[in-house]
PDB file of C-alpha atoms in Angstrom:
ATOM      1  CA  MET A   1     -14.007  11.096   8.306  1.00  0.00           C
ATOM      2  CA  PHE A   2     -13.047  11.517   4.492  1.00  0.00           C
ATOM      3  CA  THR A   3     -10.265  14.072   5.282  1.00  0.00           C
ATOM      4  CA  ILE A   4      -8.797  12.314   8.158  1.00  0.00           C
ATOM      5  CA  THR A   5      -8.618   8.986   6.342  1.00  0.00           C
ATOM      6  CA  PHE A   6      -7.096  10.708   3.475  1.00  0.00           C
ATOM      7  CA  TRP A   7      -4.207  12.125   5.435  1.00  0.00           C
ATOM      8  CA  ILE A   8      -3.620   8.879   7.428  1.00  0.00           C
ATOM      9  CA  LEU A   9      -3.459   7.029   3.977  1.00  0.00           C
ATOM     10  CA  ALA A  10      -1.282   9.591   2.422  1.00  0.00           C
ATOM     11  CA  ILE A  11       1.260   9.647   5.289  1.00  0.00           C
ATOM     12  CA  TRP A  12       1.057   5.864   5.303  1.00  0.00           C
ATOM     13  CA  LEU A  13       1.737   5.812   1.484  1.00  0.00           C
ATOM     14  CA  VAL A  14       5.013   8.141   1.963  1.00  0.00           C
ATOM     15  CA  ILE A  15       6.488   6.126   4.817  1.00  0.00           C
ATOM     16  CA  ASN A  16       5.484   2.840   3.358  1.00  0.00           C
ATOM     17  CA  GLY A  17       6.787   3.720  -0.188  1.00  0.00           C
ATOM     18  CA  ILE A  18      10.212   5.107   1.253  1.00  0.00           C
ATOM     19  CA  TRP A  19      10.602   1.910   3.222  1.00  0.00           C
ATOM     20  CA  THR A  20       9.555  -0.501   0.422  1.00  0.00           C
ATOM     21  CA  PHE A  21      12.186   0.915  -2.001  1.00  0.00           C
ATOM     22  CA  THR A  22      15.064   1.136   0.426  1.00  0.00           C
ATOM     23  CA  ALA A  23      14.607  -2.222   2.159  1.00  0.00           C
ATOM     24  CA  THR A  24      13.617  -4.681  -0.708  1.00  0.00           C
ATOM     25  CA  THR A  25      15.768  -7.486   0.848  1.00  0.00           C
ATOM     26  CA  ASN A  26      13.940  -7.925   4.073  1.00  0.00           C
ATOM     27  CA  ARG A  27      11.208 -10.327   3.013  1.00  0.00           C
ATOM     28  CA  GLU A  28       9.613 -10.796   6.405  1.00  0.00           C
ATOM     29  CA  LEU A  29       8.885  -7.059   6.881  1.00  0.00           C
ATOM     30  CA  MET A  30       8.033  -6.881   3.287  1.00  0.00           C
ATOM     31  CA  LYS A  31       5.307  -9.397   3.877  1.00  0.00           C
ATOM     32  CA  TRP A  32       4.019  -7.615   6.927  1.00  0.00           C
ATOM     33  CA  PHE A  33       3.840  -4.225   5.250  1.00  0.00           C
ATOM     34  CA  GLY A  34       2.106  -5.823   2.122  1.00  0.00           C
ATOM     35  CA  TRP A  35      -0.632  -7.190   4.334  1.00  0.00           C
ATOM     36  CA  ILE A  36      -1.006  -3.874   6.383  1.00  0.00           C
ATOM     37  CA  ASN A  37      -1.261  -2.287   3.037  1.00  0.00           C
ATOM     38  CA  VAL A  38      -3.998  -4.568   2.072  1.00  0.00           C
ATOM     39  CA  VAL A  39      -5.981  -3.426   5.058  1.00  0.00           C
ATOM     40  CA  ALA A  40      -5.241   0.197   4.161  1.00  0.00           C
ATOM     41  CA  ILE A  41      -6.567  -0.430   0.642  1.00  0.00           C
ATOM     42  CA  ILE A  42      -9.768  -1.985   1.931  1.00  0.00           C
ATOM     43  CA  ALA A  43     -10.318   0.830   4.452  1.00  0.00           C
ATOM     44  CA  GLY A  44      -9.301   3.481   1.840  1.00  0.00           C
ATOM     45  CA  PHE A  45     -11.997   2.201  -0.666  1.00  0.00           C
ATOM     46  CA  TRP A  46     -14.568   1.692   1.929  1.00  0.00           C
ATOM     47  CA  VAL A  47     -14.330   5.186   3.066  1.00  0.00           C
ATOM     48  CA  PHE A  48     -13.991   6.559  -0.453  1.00  0.00           C
ATOM     49  CA  TYR A  49     -17.246   4.883  -1.506  1.00  0.00           C
ATOM     50  CA  GLY A  50     -19.091   4.956   1.686  1.00  0.00           C
ATOM     51  CA  VAL A  51     -18.588   8.406   3.034  1.00  0.00           C
ATOM     52  CA  THR A  52     -19.672  11.805   1.480  1.00  0.00           C
ATOM     53  CA  GLY A  53     -16.318  13.062  -0.286  1.00  0.00           C
ATOM     54  CA  VAL A  54     -14.544  16.344  -0.198  1.00  0.00           C
ATOM     55  CA  ALA A  55     -14.534  17.793  -3.529  1.00  0.00           C
ATOM     56  CA  GLY A  56     -10.912  19.003  -3.363  1.00  0.00           C
ATOM     57  CA  LEU A  57      -9.662  15.739  -2.156  1.00  0.00           C
ATOM     58  CA  THR A  58     -11.689  13.220  -4.275  1.00  0.00           C
ATOM     59  CA  GLY A  59      -8.997  12.792  -7.053  1.00  0.00           C
ATOM     60  CA  TRP A  60      -6.213  12.898  -4.744  1.00  0.00           C
ATOM     61  CA  PHE A  61      -7.849  10.170  -2.623  1.00  0.00           C
ATOM     62  CA  THR A  62      -8.403   8.004  -5.678  1.00  0.00           C
ATOM     63  CA  ALA A  63      -4.719   8.373  -6.730  1.00  0.00           C
ATOM     64  CA  VAL A  64      -3.484   7.391  -3.096  1.00  0.00           C
ATOM     65  CA  ASN A  65      -5.729   4.425  -3.067  1.00  0.00           C
ATOM     66  CA  TRP A  66      -4.541   3.042  -6.390  1.00  0.00           C
ATOM     67  CA  ILE A  67      -0.957   3.940  -5.670  1.00  0.00           C
ATOM     68  CA  ASN A  68      -1.274   1.869  -2.545  1.00  0.00           C
ATOM     69  CA  VAL A  69      -2.600  -1.042  -4.728  1.00  0.00           C
ATOM     70  CA  ILE A  70       0.517  -0.843  -6.942  1.00  0.00           C
ATOM     71  CA  LEU A  71       2.761  -0.529  -3.912  1.00  0.00           C
ATOM     72  CA  ALA A  72       1.241  -3.731  -2.264  1.00  0.00           C
ATOM     73  CA  ILE A  73       1.633  -5.706  -5.406  1.00  0.00           C
ATOM     74  CA  THR A  74       5.215  -4.606  -5.547  1.00  0.00           C
ATOM     75  CA  GLN A  75       5.587  -5.591  -1.809  1.00  0.00           C
ATOM     76  CA  PHE A  76       4.035  -8.957  -2.353  1.00  0.00           C
ATOM     77  CA  TYR A  77       6.342  -9.629  -5.525  1.00  0.00           C
ATOM     78  CA  PHE A  78       9.429  -8.941  -3.295  1.00  0.00           C
ATOM     79  CA  ALA A  79       8.145 -10.892  -0.388  1.00  0.00           C
ATOM     80  CA  TYR A  80       7.038 -14.043  -2.089  1.00  0.00           C
ATOM     81  CA  ARG A  81       9.234 -14.309  -5.178  1.00  0.00           C
ATOM     82  CA  SER A  82      11.490 -17.242  -5.528  1.00  0.00           C
ATOM     83  CA  THR A  83      15.023 -16.503  -4.923  1.00  0.00           C
ATOM     84  CA  THR A  84      16.422 -19.981  -6.007  1.00  0.00           C
ATOM     85  CA  ALA A  85      18.171 -20.455  -9.236  1.00  0.00           C
ATOM     86  CA  GLN A  86      17.018 -23.164 -11.628  1.00  0.00           C
ATOM     87  CA  ALA A  87      19.623 -25.670 -12.701  1.00  0.00           C
ATOM     88  CA  HIS A  88      19.763 -26.782 -16.319  1.00  0.00           C
TER      89      HIS A  88
END
């Protein structure tokens, strides 16, 4: 389960990361991908701490989880930021 979840999260990170930085203007999809990423983060940490790890993947698994956290923060920033200019 550890290895399978790692590869699912790693592939998700690549696809989601590429999409995030090429389509930053689509706010609705950014919201969807951000919330899907939250589910992926919860699942990733749950598997990491709940299942016996594979020694060779432990460091990579941790890196993928934390990069997903940073990516989710970035997605929520682009999705929920205010685009109206403030008048003086």
